[in-house]
C-alpha positions as a Python dict, from the first residue, in 0.01 Angstrom:
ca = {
    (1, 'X'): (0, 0, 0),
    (2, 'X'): (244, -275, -16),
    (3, 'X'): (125, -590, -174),
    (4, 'X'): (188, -983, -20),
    (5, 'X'): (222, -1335, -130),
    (6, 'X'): (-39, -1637, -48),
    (7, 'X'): (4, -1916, 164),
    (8, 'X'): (-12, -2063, -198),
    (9, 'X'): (291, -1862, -353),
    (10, 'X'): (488, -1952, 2),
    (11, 'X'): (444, -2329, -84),
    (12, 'X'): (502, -2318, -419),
    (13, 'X'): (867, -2145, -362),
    (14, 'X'): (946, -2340, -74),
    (15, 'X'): (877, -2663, -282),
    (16, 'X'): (1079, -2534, -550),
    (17, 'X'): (1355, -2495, -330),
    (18, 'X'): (1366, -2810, -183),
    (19, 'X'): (1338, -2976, -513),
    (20, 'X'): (1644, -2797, -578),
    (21, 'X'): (1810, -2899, -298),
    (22, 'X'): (1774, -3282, -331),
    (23, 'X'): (1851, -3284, -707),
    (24, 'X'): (2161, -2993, -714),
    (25, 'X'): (2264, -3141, -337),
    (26, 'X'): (2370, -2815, -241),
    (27, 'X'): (2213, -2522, 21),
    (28, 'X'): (2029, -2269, -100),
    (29, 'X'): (1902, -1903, 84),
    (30, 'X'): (1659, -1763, -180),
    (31, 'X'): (1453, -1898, -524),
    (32, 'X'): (1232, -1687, -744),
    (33, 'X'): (873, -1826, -847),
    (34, 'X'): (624, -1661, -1098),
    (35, 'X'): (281, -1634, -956),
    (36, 'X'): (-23, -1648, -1155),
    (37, 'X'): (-104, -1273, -1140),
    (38, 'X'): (254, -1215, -1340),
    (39, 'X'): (384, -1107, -1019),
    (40, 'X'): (741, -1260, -948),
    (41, 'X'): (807, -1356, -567),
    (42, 'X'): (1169, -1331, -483),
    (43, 'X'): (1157, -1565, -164),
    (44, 'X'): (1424, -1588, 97),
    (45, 'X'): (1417, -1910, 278),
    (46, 'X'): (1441, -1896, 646),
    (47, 'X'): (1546, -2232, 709),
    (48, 'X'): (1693, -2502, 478),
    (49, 'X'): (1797, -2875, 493),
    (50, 'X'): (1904, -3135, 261),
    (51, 'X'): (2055, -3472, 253),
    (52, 'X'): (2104, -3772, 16),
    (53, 'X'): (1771, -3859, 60),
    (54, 'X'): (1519, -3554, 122),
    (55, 'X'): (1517, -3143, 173),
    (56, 'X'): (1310, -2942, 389),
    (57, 'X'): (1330, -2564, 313),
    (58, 'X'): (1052, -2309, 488),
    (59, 'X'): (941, -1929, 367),
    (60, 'X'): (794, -1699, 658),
    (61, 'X'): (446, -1582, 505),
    (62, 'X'): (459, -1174, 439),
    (63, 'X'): (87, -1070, 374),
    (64, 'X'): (192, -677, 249),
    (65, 'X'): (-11, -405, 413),
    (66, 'X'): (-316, -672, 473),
    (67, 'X'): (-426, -775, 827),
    (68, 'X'): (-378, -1154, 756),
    (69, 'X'): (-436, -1393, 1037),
    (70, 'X'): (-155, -1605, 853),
    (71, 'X'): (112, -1300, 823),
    (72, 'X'): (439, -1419, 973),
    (73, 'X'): (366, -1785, 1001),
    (74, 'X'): (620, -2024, 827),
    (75, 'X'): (507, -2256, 512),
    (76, 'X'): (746, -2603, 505),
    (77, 'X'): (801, -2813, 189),
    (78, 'X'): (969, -3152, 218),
    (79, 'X'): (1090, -3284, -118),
    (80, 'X'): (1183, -3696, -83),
    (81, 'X'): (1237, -3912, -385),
    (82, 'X'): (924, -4121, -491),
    (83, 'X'): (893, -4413, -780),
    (84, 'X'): (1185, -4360, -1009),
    (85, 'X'): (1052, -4551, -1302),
    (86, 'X'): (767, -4277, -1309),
    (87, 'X'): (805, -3899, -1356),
    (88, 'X'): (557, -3681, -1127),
    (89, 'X'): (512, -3508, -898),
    (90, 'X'): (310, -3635, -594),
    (91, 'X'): (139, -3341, -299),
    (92, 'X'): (46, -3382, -1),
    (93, 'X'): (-2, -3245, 358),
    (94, 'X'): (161, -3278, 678),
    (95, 'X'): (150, -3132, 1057),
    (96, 'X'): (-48, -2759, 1062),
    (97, 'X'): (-189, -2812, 725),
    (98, 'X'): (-583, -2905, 742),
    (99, 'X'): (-796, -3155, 625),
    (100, 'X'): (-1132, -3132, 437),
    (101, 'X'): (-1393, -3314, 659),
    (102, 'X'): (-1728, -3175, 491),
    (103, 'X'): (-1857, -3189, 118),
    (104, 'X'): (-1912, -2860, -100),
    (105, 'X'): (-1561, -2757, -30),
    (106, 'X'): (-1319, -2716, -358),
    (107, 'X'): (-1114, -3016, -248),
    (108, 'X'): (-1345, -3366, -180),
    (109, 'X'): (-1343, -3494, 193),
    (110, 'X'): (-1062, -3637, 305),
    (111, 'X'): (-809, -3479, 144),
    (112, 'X'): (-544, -3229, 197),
    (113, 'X'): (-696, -2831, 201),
    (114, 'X'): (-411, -2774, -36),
    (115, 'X'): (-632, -2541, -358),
    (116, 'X'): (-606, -2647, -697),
    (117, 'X'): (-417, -2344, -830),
    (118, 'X'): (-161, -2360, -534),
    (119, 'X'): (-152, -2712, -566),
    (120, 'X'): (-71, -2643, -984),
    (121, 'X'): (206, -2399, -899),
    (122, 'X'): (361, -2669, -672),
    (123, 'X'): (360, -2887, -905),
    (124, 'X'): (470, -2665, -1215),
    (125, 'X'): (806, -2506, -995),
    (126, 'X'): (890, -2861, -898),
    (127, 'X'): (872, -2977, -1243),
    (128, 'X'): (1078, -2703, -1353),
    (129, 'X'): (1420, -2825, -1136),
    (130, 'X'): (1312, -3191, -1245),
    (131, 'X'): (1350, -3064, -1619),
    (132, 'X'): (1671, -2850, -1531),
    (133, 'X'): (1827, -3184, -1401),
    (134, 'X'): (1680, -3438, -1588),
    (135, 'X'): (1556, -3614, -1361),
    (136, 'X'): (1323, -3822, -1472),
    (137, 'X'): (1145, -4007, -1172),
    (138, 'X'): (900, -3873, -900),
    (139, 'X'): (906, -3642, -640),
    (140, 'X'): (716, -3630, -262),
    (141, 'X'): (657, -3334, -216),
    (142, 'X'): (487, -3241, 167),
    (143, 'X'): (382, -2942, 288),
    (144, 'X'): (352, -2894, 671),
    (145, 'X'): (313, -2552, 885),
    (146, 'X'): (403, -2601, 1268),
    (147, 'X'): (212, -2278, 1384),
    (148, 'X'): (-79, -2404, 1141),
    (149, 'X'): (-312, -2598, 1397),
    (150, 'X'): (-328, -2328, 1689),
    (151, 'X'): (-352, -2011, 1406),
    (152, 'X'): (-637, -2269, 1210),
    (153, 'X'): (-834, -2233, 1509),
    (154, 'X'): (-881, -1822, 1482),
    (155, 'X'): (-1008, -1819, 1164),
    (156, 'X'): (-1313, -1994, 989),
    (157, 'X'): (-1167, -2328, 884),
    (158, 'X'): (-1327, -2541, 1193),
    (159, 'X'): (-1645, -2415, 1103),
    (160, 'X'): (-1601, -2452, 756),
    (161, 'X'): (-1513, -2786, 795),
    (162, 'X'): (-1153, -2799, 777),
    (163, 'X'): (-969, -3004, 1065),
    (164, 'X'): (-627, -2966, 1213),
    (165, 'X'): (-479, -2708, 1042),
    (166, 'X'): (-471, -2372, 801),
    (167, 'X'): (-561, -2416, 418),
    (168, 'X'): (-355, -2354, 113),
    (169, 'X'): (-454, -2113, -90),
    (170, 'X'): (-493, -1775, -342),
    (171, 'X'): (-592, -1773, -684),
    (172, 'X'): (-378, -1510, -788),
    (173, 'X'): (-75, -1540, -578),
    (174, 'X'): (-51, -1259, -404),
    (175, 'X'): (-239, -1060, -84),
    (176, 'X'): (-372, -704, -218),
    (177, 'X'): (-400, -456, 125),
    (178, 'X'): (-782, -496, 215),
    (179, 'X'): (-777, -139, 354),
    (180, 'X'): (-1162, -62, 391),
    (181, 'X'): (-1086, 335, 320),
    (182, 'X'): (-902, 281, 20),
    (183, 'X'): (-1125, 1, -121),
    (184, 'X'): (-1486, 204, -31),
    (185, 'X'): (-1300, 542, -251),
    (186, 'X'): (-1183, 325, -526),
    (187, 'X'): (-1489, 189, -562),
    (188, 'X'): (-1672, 543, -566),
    (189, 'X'): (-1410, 697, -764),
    (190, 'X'): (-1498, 402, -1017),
    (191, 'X'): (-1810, 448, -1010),
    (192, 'X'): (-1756, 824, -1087),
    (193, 'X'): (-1546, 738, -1413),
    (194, 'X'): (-1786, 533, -1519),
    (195, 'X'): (-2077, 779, -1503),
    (196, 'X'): (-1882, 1111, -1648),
    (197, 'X'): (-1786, 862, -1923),
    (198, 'X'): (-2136, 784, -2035),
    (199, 'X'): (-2208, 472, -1888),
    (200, 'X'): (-2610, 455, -1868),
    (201, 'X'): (-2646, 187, -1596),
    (202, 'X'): (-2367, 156, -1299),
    (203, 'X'): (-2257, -257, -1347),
    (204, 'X'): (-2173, -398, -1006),
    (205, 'X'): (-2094, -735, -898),
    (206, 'X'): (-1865, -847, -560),
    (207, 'X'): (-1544, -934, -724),
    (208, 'X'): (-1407, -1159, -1040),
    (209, 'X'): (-1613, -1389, -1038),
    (210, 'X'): (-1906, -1207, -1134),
    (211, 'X'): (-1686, -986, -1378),
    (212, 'X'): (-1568, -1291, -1564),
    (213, 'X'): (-1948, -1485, -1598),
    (214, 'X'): (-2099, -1087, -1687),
    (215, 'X'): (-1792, -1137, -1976),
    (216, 'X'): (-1879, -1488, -2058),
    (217, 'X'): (-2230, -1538, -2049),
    (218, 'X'): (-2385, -1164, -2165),
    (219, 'X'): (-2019, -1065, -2323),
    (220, 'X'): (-2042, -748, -2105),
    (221, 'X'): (-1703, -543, -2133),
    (222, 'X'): (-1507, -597, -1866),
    (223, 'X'): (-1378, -231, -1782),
    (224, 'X'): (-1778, -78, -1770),
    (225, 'X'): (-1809, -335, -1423),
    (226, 'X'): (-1706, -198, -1071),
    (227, 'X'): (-1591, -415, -805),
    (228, 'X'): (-1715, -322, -484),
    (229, 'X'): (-1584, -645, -278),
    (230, 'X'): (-1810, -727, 31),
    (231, 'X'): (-1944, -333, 36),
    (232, 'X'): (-2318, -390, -154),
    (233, 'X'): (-2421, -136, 46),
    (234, 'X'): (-2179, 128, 7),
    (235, 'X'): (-2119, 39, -358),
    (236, 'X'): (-2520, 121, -404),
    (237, 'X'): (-2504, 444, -206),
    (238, 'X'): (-2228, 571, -436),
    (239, 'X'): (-2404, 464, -782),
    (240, 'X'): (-2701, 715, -638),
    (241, 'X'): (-2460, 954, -498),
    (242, 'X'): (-2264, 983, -839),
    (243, 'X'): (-2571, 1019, -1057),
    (244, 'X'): (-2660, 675, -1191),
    (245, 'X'): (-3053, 599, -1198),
    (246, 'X'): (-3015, 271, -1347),
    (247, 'X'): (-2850, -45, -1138),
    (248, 'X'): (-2722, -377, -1265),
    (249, 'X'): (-2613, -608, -990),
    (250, 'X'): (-2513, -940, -1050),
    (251, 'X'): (-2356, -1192, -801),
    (252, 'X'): (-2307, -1544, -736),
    (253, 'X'): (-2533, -1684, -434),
    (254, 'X'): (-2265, -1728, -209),
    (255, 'X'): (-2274, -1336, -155),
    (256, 'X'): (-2569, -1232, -246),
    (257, 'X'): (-2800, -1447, -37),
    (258, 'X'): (-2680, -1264, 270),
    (259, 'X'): (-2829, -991, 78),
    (260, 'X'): (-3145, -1149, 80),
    (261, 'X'): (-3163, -1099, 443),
    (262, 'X'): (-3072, -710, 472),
    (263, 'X'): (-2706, -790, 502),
    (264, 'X'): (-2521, -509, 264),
    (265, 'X'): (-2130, -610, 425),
    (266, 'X'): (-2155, -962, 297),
    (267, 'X'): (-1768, -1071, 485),
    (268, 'X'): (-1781, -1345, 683),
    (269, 'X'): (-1701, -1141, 984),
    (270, 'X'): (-2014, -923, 945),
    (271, 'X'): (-2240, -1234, 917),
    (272, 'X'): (-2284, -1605, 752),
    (273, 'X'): (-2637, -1689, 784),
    (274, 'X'): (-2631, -1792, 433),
    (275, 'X'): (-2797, -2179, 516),
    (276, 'X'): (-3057, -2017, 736),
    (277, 'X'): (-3160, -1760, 445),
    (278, 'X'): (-3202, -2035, 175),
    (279, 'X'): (-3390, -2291, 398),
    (280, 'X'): (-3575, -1939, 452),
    (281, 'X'): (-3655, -1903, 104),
    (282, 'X'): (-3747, -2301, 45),
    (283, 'X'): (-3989, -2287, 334),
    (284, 'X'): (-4135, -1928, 154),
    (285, 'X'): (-4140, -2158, -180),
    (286, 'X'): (-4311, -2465, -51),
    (287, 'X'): (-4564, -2304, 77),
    (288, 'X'): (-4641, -2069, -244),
    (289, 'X'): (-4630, -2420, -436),
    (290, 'X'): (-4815, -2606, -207),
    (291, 'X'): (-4548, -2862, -105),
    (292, 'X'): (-4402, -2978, 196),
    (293, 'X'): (-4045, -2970, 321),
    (294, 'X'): (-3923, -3258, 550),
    (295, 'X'): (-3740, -3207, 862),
    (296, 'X'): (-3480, -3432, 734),
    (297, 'X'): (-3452, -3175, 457),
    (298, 'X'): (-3444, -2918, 664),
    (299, 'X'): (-3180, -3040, 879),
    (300, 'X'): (-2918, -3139, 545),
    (301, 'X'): (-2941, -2782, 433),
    (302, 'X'): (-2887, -2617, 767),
    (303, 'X'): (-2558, -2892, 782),
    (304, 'X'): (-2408, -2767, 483),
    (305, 'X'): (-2132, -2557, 425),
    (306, 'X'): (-2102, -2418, 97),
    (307, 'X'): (-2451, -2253, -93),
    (308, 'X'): (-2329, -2482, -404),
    (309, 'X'): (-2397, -2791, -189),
    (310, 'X'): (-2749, -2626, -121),
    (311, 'X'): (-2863, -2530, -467),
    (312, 'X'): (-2737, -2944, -576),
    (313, 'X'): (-2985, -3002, -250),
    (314, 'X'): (-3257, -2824, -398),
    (315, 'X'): (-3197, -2917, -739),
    (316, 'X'): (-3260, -3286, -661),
    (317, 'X'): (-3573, -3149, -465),
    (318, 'X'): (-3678, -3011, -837),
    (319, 'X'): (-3728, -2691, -681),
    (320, 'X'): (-3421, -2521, -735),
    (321, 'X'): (-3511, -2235, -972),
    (322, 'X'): (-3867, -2105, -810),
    (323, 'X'): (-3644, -2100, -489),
    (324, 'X'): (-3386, -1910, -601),
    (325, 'X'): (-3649, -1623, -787),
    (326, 'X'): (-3770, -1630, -420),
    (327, 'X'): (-3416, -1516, -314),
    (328, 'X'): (-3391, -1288, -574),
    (329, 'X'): (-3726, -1123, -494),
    (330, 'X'): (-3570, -1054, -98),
    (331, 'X'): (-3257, -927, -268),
    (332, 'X'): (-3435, -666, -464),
    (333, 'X'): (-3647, -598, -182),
    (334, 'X'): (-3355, -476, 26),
    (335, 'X'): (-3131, -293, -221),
    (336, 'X'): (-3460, -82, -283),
    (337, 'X'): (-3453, -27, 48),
    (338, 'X'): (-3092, 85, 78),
    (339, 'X'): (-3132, 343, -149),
    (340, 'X'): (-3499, 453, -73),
    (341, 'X'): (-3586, 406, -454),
    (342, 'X'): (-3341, 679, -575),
    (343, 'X'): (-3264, 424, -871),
    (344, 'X'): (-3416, 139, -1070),
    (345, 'X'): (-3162, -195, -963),
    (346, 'X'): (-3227, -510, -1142),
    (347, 'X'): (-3009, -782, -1012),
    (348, 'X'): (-2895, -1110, -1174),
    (349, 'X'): (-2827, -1448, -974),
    (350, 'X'): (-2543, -1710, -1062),
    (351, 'X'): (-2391, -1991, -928),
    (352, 'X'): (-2048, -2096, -1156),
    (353, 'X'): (-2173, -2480, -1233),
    (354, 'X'): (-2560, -2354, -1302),
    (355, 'X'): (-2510, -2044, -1440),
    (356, 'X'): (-2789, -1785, -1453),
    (357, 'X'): (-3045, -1896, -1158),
    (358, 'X'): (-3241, -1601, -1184),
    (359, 'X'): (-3271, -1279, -1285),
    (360, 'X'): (-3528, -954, -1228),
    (361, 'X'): (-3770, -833, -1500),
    (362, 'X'): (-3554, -593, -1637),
    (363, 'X'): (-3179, -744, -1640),
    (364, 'X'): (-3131, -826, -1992),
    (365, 'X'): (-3263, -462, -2141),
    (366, 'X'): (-3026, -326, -1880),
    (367, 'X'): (-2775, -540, -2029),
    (368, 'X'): (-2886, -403, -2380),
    (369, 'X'): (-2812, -50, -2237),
    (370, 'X'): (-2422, -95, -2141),
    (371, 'X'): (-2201, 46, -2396),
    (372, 'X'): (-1922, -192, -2564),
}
């Protein structure tokens, strides 16, 4: 299947070539960008514009083989001269793009839903043309998507609390086909490796993230985890189905809550009850501890819109840890479930700025049993 480039990689280039633009002073109709996954993107610009005093140049978004709400749309870069007795380069949004209106989001409220690594390739491809010039002042550079306020409102972003427009963003750079056939039998067909090559306990977590904090914090090998994306529940059915009776699975809250709740497809589309489930679990906690929980409190974690603002919530409440065994203890409860007890599973909790917020009895001599 045929691979795609981010709204990220689409501003990036079409900043680059409106830097280029306004320094060279000449038209343009393609410019190549490296994106942080190695991946080159050879981008033809669909429209381009450039006077003494600015640029505009736009790419047209192609998301591959991947049924992107944001496929097609056009990504616009205007590149104006800024202070010229300081060298920079300054980002910002303009018409389509939106703006961060609640907290817990990566960028702070109030500014531009531009991500940092999309905003760091802007800034890096910029800096290249100022270098190839010699220029040695700063550069405006605004990003602005005409089609972005209408498409913003078919996807999560209002909800989320992002106003008037799409968001900027991909870690990677570029859109990997999210075909559910081919994910669900490369996930199995990992699993499978893994097993016939040895592997005593089947090491599952959602994506990356919980790949790289397995790495970092228990300096678990990288290629004995399997990926199984937003499919818990088919990634657990295959572990059985392949022959593994022992189950690691470690995620960060923001997935695995859902978990807590008998949710085993953990994409947005299938369900985001995540708030719900962790006032849930505080409410389950109190009253094991004998405490009570305010309406007020109540109310500011059902308002929230990230499960990092939450845990910070709960951690000020100085019951963040009993809470989160509490969510652990539902998550186990279900995957046992799932699976009718055909395997041991001990699952480990994280959240990237605490770290480890729980884990089962078992985790670390599980851990002790995956091979190097």
């Amino acid at each position: 299947m045929r691979n795609g480039f981010t709204t990220g990689s689409c501003a990036a280039a079409a900043a680059k070539a409106s830097a280029y633009q306004l320094l060279f002073q000449h038209n343009i109709d393609a410019i190549k960008i490296d994106t942080p996954s190695g991946v080159s993107f050879d981008a033809k610009l669909v429209e381009s514009y450039y006077d003494g005093e600015l640029s505009i140049c736009a790419i047209k978004k192609d998301s591959g083989d991947d049924p992107d709400i944001t496929d097609g749309i056009r990504i616009y870069a205007k590149v104006s001269y800024g202070n010229a007795n300081e060298k920079g380069v300054y980002i910002k949004g303009g018409p389509g793009i939106g703006k961060v209106t609640r907290k817990g989001l990566e960028m702070p409220v109030g500014e531009w839903a531009i991500n940092s690594v999309p905003r760091e390739m802007i800034k890096n491809e910029v800096l290249q043309i100022m270098e190839l010039c010699d220029y040695e002042g700063t550069l405006i550079v605004e990003i602005f998507a005409p089609e972005g306020e209408e498409i913003a409102k078919k996807t999560f972003n209002p909800h989320m609390g992002i106003e008037g427009g799409i968001s900027i963003l991909g870690t990677s750079g570029i859109v990997e086909p999210m075909s559910k056939k081919a994910l669900l039998d490369t996930i199995k067909l990992d699993l499978k490796m893994q097993y016939e090559e040895g592997a005593k306990v089947a090491v599952i977590v959602p994506g990356n993230y919980g790949e790289t904090f397995l790495s970092k914090t228990y300096g678990v090998n990288p290629d004995k985890i399997v990926a199984c994306s937003n499919f818990v529940g088919e990634a657990l059915d295959y572990a059985v189905e392949v022959g593994f009776e022992k189950i690691l699975f470690t995620g960060h809250t923001g997935k695995l809550v859902k978990v807590s709740g008998g949710i085993m497809n953990t994409h947005s589309k299938e369900a985001d009850c995540r708030m719900e489930l962790m006032l849930s679990a505080l409410i389950k906690t109190a009253k094991e501890l004998e405490i009570e929980v305010s309406m007020e409190l109540m109310e500011n974690i059902l308002s929230q819109v990230s499960t990092t603002a939450v845990l910070e919530i709960l951690e000020d409440e100085h019951v963040l840890y009993p809470v989160c065994e509490t969510i652990l203890e539902r998550i186990l409860f279900y995957m046992k479930k799932r699976i009718d007890d055909k395997a041991q599973i001990e699952c480990i909790l994280y959240e990237n700025s605490f770290g480890t917020l729980a884990k089962s009895k078992k985790a670390e001599l599980f851990l002790g049993m995956i091979d190097d």
